[in-house]
Amino acid sequence: MMLLVSAALAAPTIGITVVWQAQLDSQMDEQLQLEVEKLRRFARASTDSTTGQPFRDGASLLTQFMTVHLPRREETFFSIVDGKADRRSPAPVPHYFDRDPAVVEKLASLRGTTVGWLDSPVGKVRYGVVPVRVAGDPKDVRLVVLEFRDRQLSEERRVAKMLIATAVVALVCAGLASWLVAGRILAPIRLVRQTAARIGESDLTQRLDVQGDDDVAALAHTFNHMLDRLERAFTTQRRFLDEVGHELRTPITVVRGHLELMEDGGFDEQTGTRTLLVDELDRMSRIVDDLMLLAKAERPDFLTVGETNLTDLIVDVVAKARALGNRHWRVAAVSEATVLVDGQRLTQGLIQLAANAVRHTLDGDLIEMGSAVQEGRVLLWVRDTGLGVGPVDRDRIFGRFVQAGRVTSPAQAGTGIGLGLAIVREIAEAHGGTAWVEDAETGGARFVLDLPAFYPWQRGHHAPDPDSGGRSGNRLLRGKRPAQQWLRHRRGR
């Protein structure tokens, strides 16, 4: 930046100085030519003032010429007769060249009309030597015209110095401003580096303090979002490992204990133990399958989005759920809308809710399913007439390995492993929605999947961006995969 500003300030200053000097050199040559023309006109038109007759020698001609024609400022005349300085103009000059024998000798030796440069204590001097010849005069007479070029440039140089001084001040100011601006621009980047250096697996809570809305602020926002994703990933991983270790420890302990006791028991006891072990292994298998499903929910290929009719979805799920238990199954109000969702995953989630309802109801109790589209949202629900869910458990039961206290008989206690509702919530969140439970109007509980409504005719159009307040985002719904990406974007993943 400093080099750029220096070049921008130096170029006009140097350019103006060079142009001024070139113009002045050209003007001095023109002035020398003008003085020669004046001398010629004077010689043709004038006579000797003392005799009234034409000039009889060149010396008297030049003396009278210098008396009549005074030089301009920073200019002087003097004459040379037979190699020696004779007369000079009466005006004061910065330097008297006619007193310098070397200069006089040099100028006297020149042939014809000549123009050149002289060096002096006052700088460069432009000279012009004009031979003067009068008929019948044998003397070598010359007129010397001197132009003090550097003295004439003094004003221009003073202006140039002012420009240079101004440029230096401007350069210093530009340097300070550039330093401050560069510091402010690089400060967030430096903060990103320092924060990244402090972040480790054990501490992912560090975040950048974002100010402004420029590109650097956008970089800081992106960095913070990346840290959010990393923190969620590490938290999920640690929680997953803790939950798996906790849940698998119990059946493993049971299996180990009974295997150690099998040798001491009879045939009947071994048969019972074998049955118990098989049951524990089945439970472990279910836990592993559910945990693998929950882990897959974090992957981008968890959903396969397609066109799904809500009425067909509910009717098919009710038909499949009848095998879960002897309940009064019913299809409630349904919507005829066709939306873009993963029908298989929603079927899986609704079956989980149906199984949950069966565990918390008795034979003949009512379980109904329905669907609706309201204000751009798709609502899918399963309602039962069981004991309902207490306010304390409504959010907690959607966590992993959490079970509510509502059961209808001791036989049903402990039949679940606490992953069903967690799977339901993961399916809902994968679609950009959520899952929740409320009290049913006729008693019992009503579990609801709340999803954003996105229709097939919106394929190829801009999907709403959740971070832009409803404005169009930059993801297009063309086919299944882009729709899935948009839905995962709604989850903030």
Coordinates of C-alpha atoms in Angstrom, one line a residue:
M1 CA 0.0 0.0 0.0
M2 CA 2.8 2.4 0.9
L3 CA 4.6 1.7 -2.5
L4 CA 1.4 2.2 -4.3
V5 CA 0.6 5.5 -2.6
S6 CA 4.2 6.6 -3.1
A7 CA 4.1 5.9 -6.8
A8 CA 0.7 7.7 -7.1
L9 CA 2.1 10.8 -5.4
A10 CA 5.6 10.8 -7.0
A11 CA 4.4 10.3 -10.6
P12 CA 2.6 13.7 -11.0
T13 CA 5.3 15.6 -9.0
I14 CA 8.2 14.2 -11.2
G15 CA 6.1 14.5 -14.3
I16 CA 5.2 18.2 -13.6
T17 CA 8.9 19.0 -12.9
V18 CA 10.1 17.4 -16.1
V19 CA 7.4 19.0 -18.2
W20 CA 8.2 22.4 -16.7
Q21 CA 11.9 22.1 -17.3
A22 CA 11.3 20.9 -20.9
Q23 CA 9.0 23.8 -21.6
L24 CA 11.5 26.3 -20.0
D25 CA 14.3 25.0 -22.2
S26 CA 12.2 25.4 -25.3
Q27 CA 11.2 28.9 -24.2
M28 CA 14.9 29.9 -23.6
D29 CA 15.8 28.8 -27.1
E30 CA 12.9 30.8 -28.5
Q31 CA 14.1 33.8 -26.4
L32 CA 17.7 33.5 -27.7
Q33 CA 16.3 33.4 -31.3
L34 CA 14.2 36.5 -30.5
E35 CA 17.2 38.4 -29.2
V36 CA 19.1 37.6 -32.4
E37 CA 16.2 38.9 -34.5
K38 CA 16.1 42.1 -32.4
L39 CA 19.8 42.6 -33.0
R40 CA 19.4 42.2 -36.7
R41 CA 16.5 44.6 -36.9
F42 CA 18.4 47.1 -34.8
A43 CA 21.5 46.9 -37.0
R44 CA 19.4 47.5 -40.1
A45 CA 17.3 50.4 -38.8
S46 CA 19.6 52.2 -36.3
T47 CA 22.5 54.7 -36.7
D48 CA 25.3 55.8 -34.4
S49 CA 23.7 58.2 -31.9
T50 CA 26.9 60.3 -31.7
T51 CA 27.4 60.8 -35.4
G52 CA 24.0 60.1 -36.9
Q53 CA 25.8 57.9 -39.4
P54 CA 25.7 54.1 -39.9
F55 CA 27.8 52.2 -37.4
R56 CA 31.4 52.0 -38.4
D57 CA 32.3 49.1 -36.0
G58 CA 30.6 46.3 -34.3
A59 CA 31.6 47.3 -30.8
S60 CA 29.7 50.6 -30.9
L61 CA 26.7 48.8 -32.4
L62 CA 26.5 46.4 -29.5
T63 CA 27.1 49.1 -26.9
Q64 CA 24.2 51.1 -28.2
F65 CA 22.0 47.9 -28.6
M66 CA 22.6 47.0 -25.0
T67 CA 21.8 50.5 -23.9
V68 CA 18.5 50.6 -25.8
H69 CA 17.4 46.9 -25.2
L70 CA 17.4 45.9 -21.6
P71 CA 17.5 42.1 -20.8
R72 CA 14.6 40.3 -19.2
R73 CA 14.8 39.1 -15.6
E74 CA 17.2 36.2 -15.2
E75 CA 18.9 37.2 -18.5
T76 CA 22.0 39.3 -19.4
F77 CA 24.1 40.5 -22.4
F78 CA 27.7 41.1 -22.8
S79 CA 30.0 41.7 -25.8
I80 CA 33.4 40.1 -26.7
V81 CA 35.8 42.1 -28.9
D82 CA 38.9 40.4 -30.2
G83 CA 38.7 37.6 -27.6
K84 CA 38.2 39.9 -24.6
A85 CA 35.0 41.0 -22.7
D86 CA 34.0 44.5 -23.6
R87 CA 30.6 45.7 -22.4
R88 CA 27.7 44.2 -20.5
S89 CA 24.1 45.2 -19.9
P90 CA 23.7 47.5 -16.9
A91 CA 21.1 45.2 -15.1
P92 CA 22.5 43.2 -12.1
V93 CA 22.9 39.5 -12.7
P94 CA 23.4 36.5 -10.4
H95 CA 26.9 35.7 -11.8
Y96 CA 29.2 37.7 -14.1
F97 CA 30.5 35.4 -16.7
D98 CA 32.4 38.3 -18.5
R99 CA 34.8 38.3 -15.6
D100 CA 35.7 34.6 -16.1
P101 CA 38.6 34.4 -18.7
A102 CA 38.0 30.7 -19.3
V103 CA 34.4 31.3 -20.2
V104 CA 35.2 34.3 -22.4
E105 CA 37.9 32.4 -24.1
K106 CA 35.6 29.5 -24.8
L107 CA 32.8 31.7 -26.2
A108 CA 35.3 33.7 -28.3
S109 CA 36.6 30.5 -30.0
L110 CA 33.2 29.5 -31.2
R111 CA 32.4 29.8 -34.9
G112 CA 29.1 31.2 -36.2
T113 CA 25.9 31.5 -34.2
T114 CA 26.1 28.9 -31.4
V115 CA 23.8 27.8 -28.6
G116 CA 25.0 25.8 -25.6
W117 CA 25.1 25.2 -21.8
L118 CA 27.4 26.6 -19.1
D119 CA 27.8 25.4 -15.5
S120 CA 27.9 28.1 -12.8
P121 CA 27.6 28.5 -9.1
V122 CA 23.9 29.5 -9.7
G123 CA 23.2 26.4 -11.8
K124 CA 22.7 25.7 -15.5
V125 CA 23.0 28.7 -17.9
R126 CA 21.9 28.7 -21.5
Y127 CA 24.0 30.8 -23.8
G128 CA 23.8 32.1 -27.3
V129 CA 26.8 33.6 -29.2
V130 CA 26.0 35.9 -32.2
P131 CA 28.9 37.2 -34.4
V132 CA 28.5 40.9 -35.4
R133 CA 30.2 42.1 -38.5
V134 CA 30.3 45.7 -39.8
A135 CA 31.7 46.6 -43.2
G136 CA 35.3 47.9 -42.9
D137 CA 35.6 46.7 -39.3
P138 CA 38.3 44.0 -39.0
K139 CA 37.6 43.3 -35.3
D140 CA 36.0 40.0 -34.1
V141 CA 32.9 41.2 -32.3
R142 CA 30.4 38.9 -30.6
L143 CA 27.1 39.4 -28.7
V144 CA 26.7 36.8 -25.8
V145 CA 23.1 36.3 -24.5
L146 CA 22.8 34.3 -21.2
E147 CA 19.7 32.8 -19.8
F148 CA 19.9 31.6 -16.2
R149 CA 17.8 28.5 -16.5
D150 CA 18.0 27.2 -12.9
R151 CA 17.2 30.6 -11.5
Q152 CA 14.1 30.7 -13.7
L153 CA 13.2 27.2 -12.4
S154 CA 13.3 28.3 -8.8
E155 CA 9.6 29.1 -8.7
E156 CA 8.7 25.8 -10.3
R157 CA 11.1 24.0 -7.9
R158 CA 9.5 25.7 -5.0
V159 CA 6.1 24.5 -6.1
A160 CA 7.6 21.0 -6.6
K161 CA 9.0 21.0 -3.1
M162 CA 5.6 22.0 -1.8
L163 CA 4.1 19.1 -3.7
I164 CA 6.7 16.7 -2.4
A165 CA 6.2 17.9 1.2
T166 CA 2.4 17.5 0.7
A167 CA 3.0 14.0 -0.8
V168 CA 5.2 13.0 2.2
V169 CA 2.5 14.1 4.6
A170 CA -0.2 12.3 2.6
L171 CA 2.1 9.2 2.4
V172 CA 2.5 9.2 6.2
C173 CA -1.3 9.6 6.7
A174 CA -2.0 6.9 4.1
G175 CA 0.5 4.6 5.8
L176 CA -1.1 5.1 9.2
A177 CA -4.6 4.6 7.8
S178 CA -3.5 1.5 5.9
W179 CA -1.9 0.1 9.0
L180 CA -5.0 0.7 11.0
V181 CA -7.3 -0.7 8.3
A182 CA -5.1 -3.7 7.7
G183 CA -4.9 -4.3 11.5
R184 CA -8.7 -4.2 11.8
I185 CA -9.1 -6.4 8.7
L186 CA -6.6 -9.0 10.0
A187 CA -7.6 -8.9 13.6
P188 CA -10.6 -11.3 13.1
I189 CA -8.4 -13.6 11.1
R190 CA -5.7 -13.5 13.8
L191 CA -8.5 -14.2 16.3
V192 CA -9.6 -17.2 14.2
R193 CA -6.1 -18.5 14.3
Q194 CA -5.7 -18.0 18.1
T195 CA -9.1 -19.6 18.8
A196 CA -8.3 -22.5 16.6
A197 CA -5.1 -23.0 18.5
R198 CA -6.9 -23.1 21.8
I199 CA -9.6 -25.5 20.7
G200 CA -9.1 -29.1 21.5
E201 CA -11.3 -32.2 21.8
S202 CA -11.7 -31.4 25.5
D203 CA -12.8 -27.8 24.9
L204 CA -15.0 -27.0 22.0
T205 CA -16.8 -24.1 23.6
Q206 CA -14.6 -21.3 22.3
R207 CA -16.4 -19.0 19.8
L208 CA -15.4 -15.8 17.9
D209 CA -17.0 -12.5 18.8
V210 CA -18.5 -11.4 15.5
Q211 CA -19.0 -7.7 14.7
G212 CA -20.1 -6.1 11.5
D213 CA -21.4 -7.7 8.3
D214 CA -18.4 -7.7 6.0
D215 CA -16.6 -10.7 4.5
V216 CA -14.4 -11.2 7.6
A217 CA -17.5 -11.2 9.8
A218 CA -19.0 -13.8 7.4
L219 CA -15.8 -15.9 7.8
A220 CA -16.1 -15.6 11.6
H221 CA -19.8 -16.7 11.4
T222 CA -18.8 -19.7 9.2
F223 CA -16.0 -20.6 11.7
N224 CA -18.5 -20.5 14.6
H225 CA -21.0 -22.6 12.7
M226 CA -18.2 -25.1 12.1
L227 CA -17.4 -25.2 15.8
D228 CA -21.1 -25.7 16.6
R229 CA -21.2 -28.7 14.3
L230 CA -18.0 -30.1 15.7
E231 CA -19.2 -29.6 19.3
R232 CA -22.5 -31.4 18.5
A233 CA -20.6 -34.2 16.8
F234 CA -18.3 -34.7 19.7
T235 CA -21.1 -34.4 22.2
T236 CA -23.2 -36.9 20.3
Q237 CA -20.3 -39.3 20.1
R238 CA -19.5 -39.1 23.8
R239 CA -23.2 -39.5 24.7
F240 CA -23.5 -42.4 22.3
L241 CA -20.6 -44.2 23.9
D242 CA -21.8 -43.5 27.4
E243 CA -25.3 -44.7 26.6
V244 CA -24.1 -47.8 24.8
G245 CA -21.8 -48.7 27.6
H246 CA -24.5 -48.2 30.2
E247 CA -27.2 -50.2 28.4
L248 CA -25.1 -53.1 27.2
R249 CA -23.4 -53.5 30.6
T250 CA -26.6 -54.9 32.2
P251 CA -27.4 -57.7 29.7
I252 CA -23.7 -58.7 29.4
T253 CA -23.6 -59.0 33.2
V254 CA -26.8 -61.1 33.2
V255 CA -25.5 -63.4 30.4
R256 CA -22.1 -63.8 32.2
G257 CA -23.7 -64.6 35.5
H258 CA -26.1 -67.2 34.2
L259 CA -23.4 -68.9 32.1
E260 CA -21.3 -69.3 35.2
L261 CA -24.2 -70.9 37.0
M262 CA -25.3 -73.3 34.2
E263 CA -22.8 -76.0 35.1
D264 CA -24.3 -76.3 38.6
G265 CA -28.0 -76.6 37.6
G266 CA -30.1 -79.4 36.3
F267 CA -31.7 -79.9 32.9
D268 CA -34.7 -77.7 33.7
E269 CA -32.6 -75.0 35.1
Q270 CA -30.3 -75.0 32.1
T271 CA -33.3 -74.8 29.7
G272 CA -34.7 -71.8 31.6
T273 CA -31.3 -70.2 31.7
R274 CA -30.9 -70.8 27.9
T275 CA -34.3 -69.1 27.3
L276 CA -33.3 -66.2 29.5
L277 CA -30.0 -65.8 27.7
V278 CA -31.6 -65.9 24.3
D279 CA -34.0 -63.3 25.5
E280 CA -31.1 -61.1 26.7
L281 CA -29.2 -61.6 23.5
D282 CA -32.3 -60.6 21.5
R283 CA -32.6 -57.5 23.6
M284 CA -28.9 -56.7 23.0
S285 CA -29.5 -57.2 19.3
R286 CA -32.5 -54.7 19.4
I287 CA -30.3 -52.2 21.2
V288 CA -27.5 -52.5 18.7
D289 CA -30.0 -52.2 15.7
D290 CA -31.6 -49.1 17.2
L291 CA -28.3 -47.5 18.0
M292 CA -27.1 -48.2 14.5
L293 CA -30.2 -46.5 13.2
L294 CA -29.7 -43.5 15.4
A295 CA -26.1 -43.3 14.3
K296 CA -27.2 -43.5 10.6
A297 CA -29.5 -40.5 11.3
E298 CA -26.5 -38.3 11.4
R299 CA -25.5 -39.3 7.8
P300 CA -26.5 -37.4 4.7
D301 CA -28.0 -40.6 3.1
F302 CA -30.4 -41.2 6.0
L303 CA -33.4 -39.9 3.9
T304 CA -34.6 -40.9 0.4
V305 CA -37.1 -38.2 -0.4
G306 CA -39.9 -38.8 -2.8
E307 CA -43.6 -38.0 -3.4
T308 CA -45.8 -39.4 -0.7
N309 CA -49.6 -39.2 -0.4
L310 CA -50.5 -38.5 3.2
T311 CA -53.8 -40.5 3.0
D312 CA -52.1 -43.6 1.6
L313 CA -49.3 -43.3 4.2
I314 CA -51.7 -43.3 7.2
V315 CA -53.9 -46.1 5.8
D316 CA -50.8 -48.3 5.1
V317 CA -49.4 -47.7 8.6
V318 CA -52.7 -48.5 10.3
A319 CA -52.9 -51.8 8.3
K320 CA -49.4 -52.7 9.4
A321 CA -49.9 -51.7 13.0
R322 CA -52.9 -54.1 13.5
A323 CA -50.4 -56.9 14.0
L324 CA -48.8 -55.1 17.0
G325 CA -51.7 -55.8 19.4
N326 CA -55.5 -56.4 19.9
R327 CA -56.5 -52.7 19.9
H328 CA -59.3 -50.7 18.3
W329 CA -57.3 -49.3 15.4
R330 CA -58.9 -46.3 13.5
V331 CA -57.9 -43.9 10.8
A332 CA -58.8 -40.3 11.9
A333 CA -59.0 -37.2 9.7
V334 CA -56.5 -37.4 6.8
S335 CA -55.2 -35.0 4.2
E336 CA -55.2 -35.8 0.5
A337 CA -52.0 -33.8 0.0
T338 CA -48.9 -35.2 -1.7
V339 CA -45.7 -33.9 -0.3
L340 CA -41.9 -34.5 -0.6
V341 CA -40.9 -36.7 2.3
D342 CA -39.2 -40.1 2.9
G343 CA -42.3 -42.3 3.2
Q344 CA -40.4 -45.3 4.5
R345 CA -38.8 -43.4 7.4
L346 CA -42.1 -41.8 8.3
T347 CA -43.7 -45.3 8.3
Q348 CA -40.9 -46.5 10.6
G349 CA -41.5 -43.5 12.9
L350 CA -45.3 -44.0 13.0
I351 CA -44.9 -47.8 13.7
Q352 CA -42.6 -46.9 16.6
L353 CA -45.3 -44.6 17.9
A354 CA -47.9 -47.3 17.4
A355 CA -45.8 -49.8 19.3
N356 CA -45.4 -47.3 22.1
A357 CA -49.1 -46.8 22.2
V358 CA -49.7 -50.6 22.4
R359 CA -47.3 -50.9 25.3
H360 CA -49.3 -48.3 27.2
T361 CA -52.9 -49.4 26.5
L362 CA -55.0 -52.5 27.1
D363 CA -56.8 -54.9 24.8
G364 CA -59.7 -53.1 23.1
D365 CA -58.4 -49.6 23.8
L366 CA -58.5 -47.0 20.9
I367 CA -55.5 -46.1 18.9
E368 CA -56.0 -43.8 16.0
M369 CA -53.7 -42.2 13.4
G370 CA -54.2 -39.1 11.2
S371 CA -52.6 -36.5 9.1
A372 CA -53.2 -32.8 8.3
V373 CA -51.6 -29.9 6.5
Q374 CA -51.8 -26.6 8.4
E375 CA -50.1 -23.3 7.6
G376 CA -47.3 -24.9 5.5
R377 CA -46.7 -27.7 8.0
V378 CA -47.5 -31.5 7.8
L379 CA -48.8 -33.0 11.0
L380 CA -48.9 -36.8 11.5
W381 CA -50.1 -38.1 14.8
V382 CA -50.8 -41.2 16.8
R383 CA -53.4 -41.0 19.6
D384 CA -54.1 -43.5 22.3
T385 CA -56.4 -43.7 25.3
G386 CA -53.8 -44.8 27.8
L387 CA -52.7 -42.9 30.9
G388 CA -51.1 -40.1 29.1
V389 CA -47.7 -38.5 29.7
G390 CA -46.9 -36.2 32.6
P391 CA -45.6 -32.7 32.0
V392 CA -42.3 -33.6 33.5
D393 CA -41.7 -36.4 31.0
R394 CA -43.0 -34.8 27.8
D395 CA -39.6 -33.6 26.7
R396 CA -37.5 -36.1 28.5
I397 CA -39.0 -39.2 26.9
F398 CA -37.6 -38.3 23.4
G399 CA -34.1 -38.8 24.7
R400 CA -32.1 -41.9 24.3
F401 CA -32.6 -44.7 26.9
V402 CA -35.4 -42.8 28.6
Q403 CA -38.7 -44.3 29.5
A404 CA -41.8 -42.6 30.9
G405 CA -43.5 -43.9 34.0
R406 CA -46.8 -44.5 32.3
V407 CA -47.7 -48.2 32.1
T408 CA -51.0 -49.9 32.3
S409 CA -49.9 -53.1 33.9
P410 CA -46.8 -54.6 35.6
A411 CA -46.3 -56.9 32.7
Q412 CA -45.6 -54.0 30.4
A413 CA -43.0 -52.5 32.6
G414 CA -39.5 -52.7 31.2
T415 CA -40.5 -54.1 27.8
G416 CA -38.9 -51.1 26.0
I417 CA -35.3 -50.0 25.9
G418 CA -36.0 -46.2 25.6
L419 CA -34.8 -45.8 22.0
G420 CA -38.1 -45.8 20.1
L421 CA -39.1 -42.2 20.7
A422 CA -35.5 -41.1 20.1
I423 CA -35.7 -42.7 16.7
V424 CA -39.0 -40.9 16.0
R425 CA -37.5 -37.5 16.9
E426 CA -34.4 -38.2 14.7
I427 CA -36.7 -39.0 11.7
A428 CA -38.7 -35.8 12.3
E429 CA -35.6 -33.7 12.6
A430 CA -34.1 -35.3 9.5
H431 CA -37.1 -33.8 7.6
G432 CA -36.5 -30.4 9.2
G433 CA -39.3 -30.8 11.8
T434 CA -39.7 -32.1 15.3
A435 CA -41.7 -34.5 17.4
W436 CA -43.7 -33.7 20.5
V437 CA -46.5 -35.2 22.7
E438 CA -49.6 -33.6 24.2
D439 CA -52.6 -34.6 26.1
A440 CA -55.4 -35.9 23.9
E441 CA -58.8 -34.3 24.2
T442 CA -60.5 -37.6 25.0
G443 CA -57.7 -38.7 27.4
G444 CA -54.5 -40.4 26.8
A445 CA -51.6 -39.1 24.8
R446 CA -51.2 -37.7 21.3
F447 CA -47.8 -38.0 19.7
V448 CA -47.2 -35.6 16.8
L449 CA -44.7 -35.5 14.0
D450 CA -44.5 -31.8 12.8
L451 CA -42.8 -31.4 9.4
P452 CA -42.4 -28.6 6.9
A453 CA -44.7 -29.1 3.9
F454 CA -42.8 -29.1 0.6
Y455 CA -44.7 -30.0 -2.6
P456 CA -43.7 -31.8 -5.8
W457 CA -44.5 -28.7 -7.9
Q458 CA -41.7 -26.9 -6.1
R459 CA -39.0 -29.1 -7.6
G460 CA -36.5 -26.9 -9.4
H461 CA -37.5 -23.8 -7.4
H462 CA -35.6 -22.1 -4.6
A463 CA -36.3 -23.7 -1.3
P464 CA -36.9 -21.5 1.7
D465 CA -33.7 -20.8 3.7
P466 CA -34.3 -21.1 7.4
D467 CA -31.6 -18.6 8.2
S468 CA -33.0 -15.9 5.9
G469 CA -36.4 -15.3 7.5
G470 CA -38.3 -17.1 4.7
R471 CA -36.3 -15.7 1.8
S472 CA -35.2 -18.0 -1.0
G473 CA -32.0 -19.9 -0.4
N474 CA -29.5 -21.3 -2.7
R475 CA -30.5 -25.0 -2.7
L476 CA -32.6 -26.3 -5.5
L477 CA -34.9 -29.2 -5.1
R478 CA -34.1 -31.3 -8.2
G479 CA -34.6 -34.9 -7.5
K480 CA -34.3 -36.7 -4.2
R481 CA -30.8 -35.9 -3.1
P482 CA -31.1 -32.0 -3.3
A483 CA -34.4 -32.2 -1.4
Q484 CA -32.8 -34.3 1.2
Q485 CA -29.9 -31.8 1.5
W486 CA -32.4 -28.9 2.0
L487 CA -34.2 -30.9 4.7
R488 CA -30.9 -31.6 6.4
H489 CA -30.1 -27.9 6.1
R490 CA -33.3 -27.1 7.9
R491 CA -31.9 -29.2 10.8
G492 CA -28.8 -27.0 10.9
R493 CA -26.5 -29.9 10.0

